[in-house]
Short mmCIF file of C-alpha atoms and ligand atoms in Angstrom, two decimals:
data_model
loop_
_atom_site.label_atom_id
_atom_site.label_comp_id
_atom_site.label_asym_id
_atom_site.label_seq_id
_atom_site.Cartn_x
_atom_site.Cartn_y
_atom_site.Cartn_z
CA UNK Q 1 -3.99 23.31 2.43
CA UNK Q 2 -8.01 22.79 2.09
CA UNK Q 3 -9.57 20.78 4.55
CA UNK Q 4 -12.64 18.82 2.86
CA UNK Q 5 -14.73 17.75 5.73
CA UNK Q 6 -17.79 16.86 4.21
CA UNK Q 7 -18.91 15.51 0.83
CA UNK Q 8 -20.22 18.59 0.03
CA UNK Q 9 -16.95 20.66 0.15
CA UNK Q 10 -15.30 17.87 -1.95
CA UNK Q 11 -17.24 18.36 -4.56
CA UNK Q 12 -16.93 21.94 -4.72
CA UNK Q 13 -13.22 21.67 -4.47
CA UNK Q 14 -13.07 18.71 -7.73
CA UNK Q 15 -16.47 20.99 -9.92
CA UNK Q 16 -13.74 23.93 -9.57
CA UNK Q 17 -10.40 21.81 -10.45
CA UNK Q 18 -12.81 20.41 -13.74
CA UNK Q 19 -13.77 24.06 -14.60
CA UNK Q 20 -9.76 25.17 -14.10
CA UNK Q 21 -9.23 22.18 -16.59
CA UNK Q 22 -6.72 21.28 -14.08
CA UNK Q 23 -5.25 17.41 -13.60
CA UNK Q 24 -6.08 16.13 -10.21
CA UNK Q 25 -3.27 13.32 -8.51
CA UNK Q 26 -4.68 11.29 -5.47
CA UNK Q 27 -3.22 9.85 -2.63
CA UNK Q 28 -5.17 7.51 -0.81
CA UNK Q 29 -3.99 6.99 2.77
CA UNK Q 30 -5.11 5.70 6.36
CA UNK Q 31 -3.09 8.40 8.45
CA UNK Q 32 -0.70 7.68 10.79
CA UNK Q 33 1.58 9.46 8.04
CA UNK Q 34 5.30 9.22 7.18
CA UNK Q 35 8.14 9.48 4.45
CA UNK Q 36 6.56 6.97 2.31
CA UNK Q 37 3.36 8.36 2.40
CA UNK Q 38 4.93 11.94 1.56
CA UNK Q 39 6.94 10.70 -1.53
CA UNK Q 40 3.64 10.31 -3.24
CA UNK Q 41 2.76 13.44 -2.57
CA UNK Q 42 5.94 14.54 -3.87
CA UNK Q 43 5.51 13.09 -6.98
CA UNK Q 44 1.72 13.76 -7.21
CA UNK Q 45 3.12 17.07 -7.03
CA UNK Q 46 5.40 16.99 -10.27
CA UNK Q 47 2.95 15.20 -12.52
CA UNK Q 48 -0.33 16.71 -11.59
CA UNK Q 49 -1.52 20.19 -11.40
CA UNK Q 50 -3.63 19.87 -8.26
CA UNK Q 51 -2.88 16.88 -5.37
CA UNK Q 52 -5.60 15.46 -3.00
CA UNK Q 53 -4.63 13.41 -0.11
CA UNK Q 54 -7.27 11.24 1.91
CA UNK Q 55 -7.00 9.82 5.30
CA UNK Q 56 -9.57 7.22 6.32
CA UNK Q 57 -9.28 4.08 8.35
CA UNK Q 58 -11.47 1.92 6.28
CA UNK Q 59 -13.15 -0.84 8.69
CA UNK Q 60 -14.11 -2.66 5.43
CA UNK Q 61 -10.49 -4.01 5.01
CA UNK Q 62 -9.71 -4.94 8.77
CA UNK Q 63 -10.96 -8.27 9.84
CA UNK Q 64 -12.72 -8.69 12.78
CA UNK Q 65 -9.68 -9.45 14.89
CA UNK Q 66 -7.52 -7.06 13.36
CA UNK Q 67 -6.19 -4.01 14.34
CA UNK Q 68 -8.97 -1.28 13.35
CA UNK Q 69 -9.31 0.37 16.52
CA UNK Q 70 -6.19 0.83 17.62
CA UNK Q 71 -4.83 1.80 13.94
CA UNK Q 72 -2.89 4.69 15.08
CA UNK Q 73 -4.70 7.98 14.51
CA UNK Q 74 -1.72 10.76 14.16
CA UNK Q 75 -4.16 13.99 12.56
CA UNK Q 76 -2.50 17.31 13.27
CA UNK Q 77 0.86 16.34 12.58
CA UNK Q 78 -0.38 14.53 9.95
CA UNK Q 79 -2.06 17.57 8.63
CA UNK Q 80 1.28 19.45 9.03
CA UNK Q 81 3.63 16.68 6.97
CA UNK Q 82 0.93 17.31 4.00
CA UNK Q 83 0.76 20.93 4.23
CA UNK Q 84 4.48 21.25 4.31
CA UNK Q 85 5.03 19.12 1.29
CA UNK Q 86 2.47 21.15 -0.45
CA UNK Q 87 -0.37 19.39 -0.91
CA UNK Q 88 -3.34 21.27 -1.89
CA UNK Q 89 -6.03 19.72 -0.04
CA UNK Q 90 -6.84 16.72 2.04
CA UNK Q 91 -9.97 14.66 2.39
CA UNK Q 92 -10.74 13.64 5.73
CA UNK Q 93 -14.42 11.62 5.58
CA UNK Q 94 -16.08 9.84 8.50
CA UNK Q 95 -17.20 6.26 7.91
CA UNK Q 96 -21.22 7.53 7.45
CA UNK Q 97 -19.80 9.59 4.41
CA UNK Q 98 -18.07 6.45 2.71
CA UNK Q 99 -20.85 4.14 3.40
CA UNK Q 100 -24.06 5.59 4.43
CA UNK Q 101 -26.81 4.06 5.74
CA UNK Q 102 -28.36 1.28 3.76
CA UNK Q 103 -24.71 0.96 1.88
CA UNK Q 104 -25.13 -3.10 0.61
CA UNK Q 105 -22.56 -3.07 -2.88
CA UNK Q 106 -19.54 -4.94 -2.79
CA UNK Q 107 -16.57 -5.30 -4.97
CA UNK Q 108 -14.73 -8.66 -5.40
CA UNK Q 109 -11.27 -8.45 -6.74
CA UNK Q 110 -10.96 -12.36 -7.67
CA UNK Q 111 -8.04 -14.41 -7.82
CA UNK Q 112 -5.21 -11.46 -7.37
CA UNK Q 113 -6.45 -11.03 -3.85
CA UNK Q 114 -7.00 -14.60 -2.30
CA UNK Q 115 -3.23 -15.53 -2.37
CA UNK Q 116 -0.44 -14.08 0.21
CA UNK Q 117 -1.87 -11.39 2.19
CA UNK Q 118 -5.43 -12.68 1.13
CA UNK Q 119 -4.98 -16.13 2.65
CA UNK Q 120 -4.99 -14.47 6.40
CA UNK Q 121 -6.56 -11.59 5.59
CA UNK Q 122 -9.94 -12.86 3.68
CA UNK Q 123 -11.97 -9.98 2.11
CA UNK Q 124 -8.98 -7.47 2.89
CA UNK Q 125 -8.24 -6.98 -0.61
CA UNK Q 126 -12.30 -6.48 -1.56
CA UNK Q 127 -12.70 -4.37 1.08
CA UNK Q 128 -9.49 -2.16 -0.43
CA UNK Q 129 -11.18 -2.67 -3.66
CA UNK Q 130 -14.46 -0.98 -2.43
CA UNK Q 131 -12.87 2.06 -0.72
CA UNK Q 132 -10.77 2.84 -3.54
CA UNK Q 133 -13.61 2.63 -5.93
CA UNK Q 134 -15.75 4.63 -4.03
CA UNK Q 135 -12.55 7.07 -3.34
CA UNK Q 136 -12.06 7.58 -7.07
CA UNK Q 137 -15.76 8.50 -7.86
CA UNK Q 138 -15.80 11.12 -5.53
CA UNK Q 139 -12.51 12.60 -6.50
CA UNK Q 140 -12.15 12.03 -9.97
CA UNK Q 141 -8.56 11.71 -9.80
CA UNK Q 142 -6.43 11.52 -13.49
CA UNK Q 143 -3.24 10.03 -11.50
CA UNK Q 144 -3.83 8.15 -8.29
CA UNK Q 145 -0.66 7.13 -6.45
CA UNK Q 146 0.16 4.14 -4.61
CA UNK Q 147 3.58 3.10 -2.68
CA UNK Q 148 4.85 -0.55 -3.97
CA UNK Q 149 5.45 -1.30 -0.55
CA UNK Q 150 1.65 -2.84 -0.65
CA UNK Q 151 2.60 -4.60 -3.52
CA UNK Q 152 -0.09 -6.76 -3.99
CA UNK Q 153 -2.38 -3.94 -2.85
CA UNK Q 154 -1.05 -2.11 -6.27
CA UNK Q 155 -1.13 -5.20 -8.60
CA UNK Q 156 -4.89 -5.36 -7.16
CA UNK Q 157 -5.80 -1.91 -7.52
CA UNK Q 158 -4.00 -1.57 -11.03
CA UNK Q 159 -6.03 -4.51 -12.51
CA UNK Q 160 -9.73 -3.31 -10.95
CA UNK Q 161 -8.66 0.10 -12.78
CA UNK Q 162 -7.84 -1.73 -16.37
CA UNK Q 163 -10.80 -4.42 -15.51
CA UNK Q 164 -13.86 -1.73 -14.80
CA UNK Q 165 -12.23 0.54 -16.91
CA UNK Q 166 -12.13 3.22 -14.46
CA UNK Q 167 -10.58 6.37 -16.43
CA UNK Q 168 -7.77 6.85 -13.68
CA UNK Q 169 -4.07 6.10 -14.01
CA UNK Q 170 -2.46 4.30 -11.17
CA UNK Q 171 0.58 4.57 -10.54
CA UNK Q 172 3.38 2.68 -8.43
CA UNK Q 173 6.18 4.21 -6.53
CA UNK Q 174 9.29 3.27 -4.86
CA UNK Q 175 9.11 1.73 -0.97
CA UNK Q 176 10.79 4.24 1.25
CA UNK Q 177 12.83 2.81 3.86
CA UNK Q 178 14.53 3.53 7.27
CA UNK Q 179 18.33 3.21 7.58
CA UNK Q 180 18.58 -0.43 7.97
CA UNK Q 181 16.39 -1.28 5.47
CA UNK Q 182 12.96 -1.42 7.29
CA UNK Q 183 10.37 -0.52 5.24
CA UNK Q 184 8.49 2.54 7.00
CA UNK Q 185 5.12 1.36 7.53
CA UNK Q 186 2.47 3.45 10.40
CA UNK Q 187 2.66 0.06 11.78
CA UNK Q 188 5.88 0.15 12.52
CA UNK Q 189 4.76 2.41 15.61
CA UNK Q 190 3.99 -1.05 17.11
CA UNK Q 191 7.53 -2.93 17.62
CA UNK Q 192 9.11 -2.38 20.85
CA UNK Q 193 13.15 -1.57 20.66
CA UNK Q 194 14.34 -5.17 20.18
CA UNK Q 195 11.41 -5.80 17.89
CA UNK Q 196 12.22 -2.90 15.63
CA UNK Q 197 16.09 -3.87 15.59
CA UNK Q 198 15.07 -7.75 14.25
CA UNK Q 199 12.56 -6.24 12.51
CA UNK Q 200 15.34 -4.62 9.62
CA UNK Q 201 16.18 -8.43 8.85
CA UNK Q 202 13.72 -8.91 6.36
CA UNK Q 203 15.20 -6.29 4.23
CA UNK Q 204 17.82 -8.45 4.62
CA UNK Q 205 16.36 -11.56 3.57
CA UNK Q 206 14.98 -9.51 0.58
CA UNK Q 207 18.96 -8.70 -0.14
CA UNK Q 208 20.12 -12.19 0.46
CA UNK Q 209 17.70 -13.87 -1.95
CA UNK Q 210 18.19 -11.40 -5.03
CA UNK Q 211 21.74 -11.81 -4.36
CA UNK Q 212 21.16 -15.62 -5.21
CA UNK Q 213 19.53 -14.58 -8.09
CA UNK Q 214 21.77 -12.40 -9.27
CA UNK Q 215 24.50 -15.19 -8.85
CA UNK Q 216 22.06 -17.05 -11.46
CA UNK Q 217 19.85 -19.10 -9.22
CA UNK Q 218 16.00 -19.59 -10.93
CA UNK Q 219 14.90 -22.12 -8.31
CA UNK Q 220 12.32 -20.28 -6.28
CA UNK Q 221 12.08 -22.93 -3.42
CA UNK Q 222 16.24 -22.11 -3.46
CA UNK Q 223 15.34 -18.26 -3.49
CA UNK Q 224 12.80 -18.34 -0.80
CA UNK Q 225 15.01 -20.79 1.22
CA UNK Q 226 17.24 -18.39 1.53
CA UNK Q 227 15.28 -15.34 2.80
CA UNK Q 228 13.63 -18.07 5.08
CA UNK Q 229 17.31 -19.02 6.76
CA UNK Q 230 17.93 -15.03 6.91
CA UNK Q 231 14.77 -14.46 8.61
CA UNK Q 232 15.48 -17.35 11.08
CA UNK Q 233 19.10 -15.84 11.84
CA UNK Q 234 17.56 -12.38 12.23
CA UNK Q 235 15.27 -13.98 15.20
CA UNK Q 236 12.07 -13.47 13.46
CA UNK Q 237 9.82 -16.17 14.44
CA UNK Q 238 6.51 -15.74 12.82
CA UNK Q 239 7.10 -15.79 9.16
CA UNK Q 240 3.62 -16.15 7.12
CA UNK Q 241 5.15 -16.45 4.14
CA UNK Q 242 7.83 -15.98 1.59
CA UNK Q 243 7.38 -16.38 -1.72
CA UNK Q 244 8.66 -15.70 -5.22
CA UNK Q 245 5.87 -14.99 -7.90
CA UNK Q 246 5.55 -12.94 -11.46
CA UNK Q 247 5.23 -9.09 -10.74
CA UNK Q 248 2.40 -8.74 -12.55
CA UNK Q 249 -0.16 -11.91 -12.01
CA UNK Q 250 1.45 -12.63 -9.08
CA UNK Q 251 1.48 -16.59 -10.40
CA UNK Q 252 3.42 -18.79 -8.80
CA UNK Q 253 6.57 -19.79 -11.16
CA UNK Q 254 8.42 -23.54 -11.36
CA UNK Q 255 11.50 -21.80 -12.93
CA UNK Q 256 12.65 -18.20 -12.40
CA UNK Q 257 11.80 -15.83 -15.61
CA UNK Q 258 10.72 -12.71 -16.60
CA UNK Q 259 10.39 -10.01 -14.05
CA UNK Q 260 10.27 -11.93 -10.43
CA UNK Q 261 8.96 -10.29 -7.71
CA UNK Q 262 9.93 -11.83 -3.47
CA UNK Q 263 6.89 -11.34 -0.81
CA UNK Q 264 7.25 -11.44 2.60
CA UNK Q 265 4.89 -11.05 5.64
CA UNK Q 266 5.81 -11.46 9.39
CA UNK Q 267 4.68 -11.00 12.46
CA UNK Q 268 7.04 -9.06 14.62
CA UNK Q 269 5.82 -8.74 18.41
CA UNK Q 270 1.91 -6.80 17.92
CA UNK Q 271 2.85 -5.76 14.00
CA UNK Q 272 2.34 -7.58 10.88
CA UNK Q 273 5.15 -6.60 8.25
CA UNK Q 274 4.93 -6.98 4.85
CA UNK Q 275 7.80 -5.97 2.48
CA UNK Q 276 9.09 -7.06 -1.30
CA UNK Q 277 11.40 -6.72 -3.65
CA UNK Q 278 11.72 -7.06 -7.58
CA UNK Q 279 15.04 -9.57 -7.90
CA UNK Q 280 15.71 -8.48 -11.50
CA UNK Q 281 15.50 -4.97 -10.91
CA UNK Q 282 19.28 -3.78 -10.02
P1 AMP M 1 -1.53 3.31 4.19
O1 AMP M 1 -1.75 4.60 4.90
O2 AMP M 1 -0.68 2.35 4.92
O3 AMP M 1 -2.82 2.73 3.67
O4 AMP M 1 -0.69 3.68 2.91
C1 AMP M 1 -1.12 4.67 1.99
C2 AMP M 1 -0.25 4.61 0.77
O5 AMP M 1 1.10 4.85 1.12
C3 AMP M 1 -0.30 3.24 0.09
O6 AMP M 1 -0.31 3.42 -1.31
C4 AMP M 1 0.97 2.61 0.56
O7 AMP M 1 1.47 1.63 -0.32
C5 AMP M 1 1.90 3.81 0.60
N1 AMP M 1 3.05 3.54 1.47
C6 AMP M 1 3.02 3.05 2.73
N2 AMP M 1 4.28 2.87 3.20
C7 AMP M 1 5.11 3.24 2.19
C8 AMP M 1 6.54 3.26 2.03
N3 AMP M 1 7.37 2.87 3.01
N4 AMP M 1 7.05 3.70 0.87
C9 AMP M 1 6.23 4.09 -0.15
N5 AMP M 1 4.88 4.09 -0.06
C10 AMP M 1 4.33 3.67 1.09
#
């Protein structure tokens, strides 16, 4: 696997991908790497004919009292997990690369970011928005792949492609989860033993509520009633919120229709989980 330490080896590696006429698939990440993070690259793999991975802590999406600088920071066995899943090269830029001196541009994703996550995280999903602009210019990817785990991060992402008409496809892939149902997250490194044992019950409360809907409720107060009591029972006190919206606009629905989509976020101990789940999917 290439290491691309500098903007100017990037380059050279994407100039001779362009010349090989070769199809590049991206797969932005923050480190800290695990099976989720590899299944991209997995399927980067199958539908490209070159894959890029990045790793960058971007402090432009961490609030002030947020966890930037003790993100955890995992780089040689990270390097190892991409080189044995056969990833061709990996992008590893410093903060002065991604926004050098003088760097003043912003990008402002709207709507699709100030709800859920972007309630107590303000400027989180901008400051996604910038890195993964700035991202794609340099690597000119055809695919770019992102895990549906951060499923408003996708929905966000998805629509900045489509509205700025950036000539990338992105592309949304399965959550990869633990045994119980936890979805594997680099945060996850956080929960101490009993956290990380309550910490599978919002799977569970995911499960109870498309149960419910499966049975034929369309109430989403009902539906996210439900994953609330689950939550409760599973001893997880610091629910942010649970809610039931439209996959794609993420708008809030009176009556259940169409393809619904559950958030969650919690706080569990240090961490701050977020899973979801699409109730009509089977
Ligand atoms: P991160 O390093 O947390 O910024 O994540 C990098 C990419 O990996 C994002 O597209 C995430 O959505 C994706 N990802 C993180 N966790 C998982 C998971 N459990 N399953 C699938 N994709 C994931």
């Amino acid at each position: 696997m290439e290491l691309l330490n500098d903007l100017a080896s990037l380059r050279a590696w994407v100039a001779a991908r362009d010349l090989a006429r070769e199809r590049i698939g991206f797969v932005p990440t923050m480190g800290a790497l695990h099976a989720g993070h590899l299944s991209l690259v997995r399927q980067a793999r199958l539908r490209c004919d070159r894959v890029v991975a990045s790793i960058f802590v971007n402090p432009t999406q961490f609030g002030p009292h947020e966890d930037f600088a003790n993100y955890p920071r995992t780089l040689e066995a990270d390097r190892a997990m991409l080189a044995g899943e056969g990833c061709d090269a990996l992008f590893l830029p410093d903060a002065g690369m991604i926004y050098p001196d003088g760097f003043g541009t912003r990008v402002v994703v709207g709507p699709l970011g100030e709800d859920l996550c972007g309630r107590s995280r303000p400027g989180h999903f901008d400051g996604v928005a910038l890195v993964v602009t700035i991202l794609f210019h340099l690597v000119r990817p055809a695919v770019a792949f992102f895990g549906l785990k951060d499923y408003q991060q996708f929905v966000v992402i998805r629509r900045m492609a489509r509205d700025l008409a950036m000539p990338v496809e992105v592309v949304g892939l399965p959550t990869v989860r633990e045994a119980d149902g936890l979805a594997m997250s680099s945060r996850n490194r956080y929960l101490e033993p009993g956290e990380r044992q309550r910490a599978g019950s919002l799977y569970r409360a995911l499960l109870a509520a498309k149960e419910r809907y499966r049975a034929g409720e369309r109430d989403p107060a009902v539906l996210e009633g439900e994953a609330l009591r689950v939550l409760r029972e599973g001893g997880i006190e610091g629910v942010e919120y649970v809610a039931v919206r439209e996959a794609e606009s993420l708008a809030p629905m009176e009556r259940v229709s169409g393809e619904p989509v559950m958030l969650l976020a919690a706080r569990v101990g240090r961490a701050r989980l977020i899973d979801n789940m699409v109730l009509s999917l089977a």
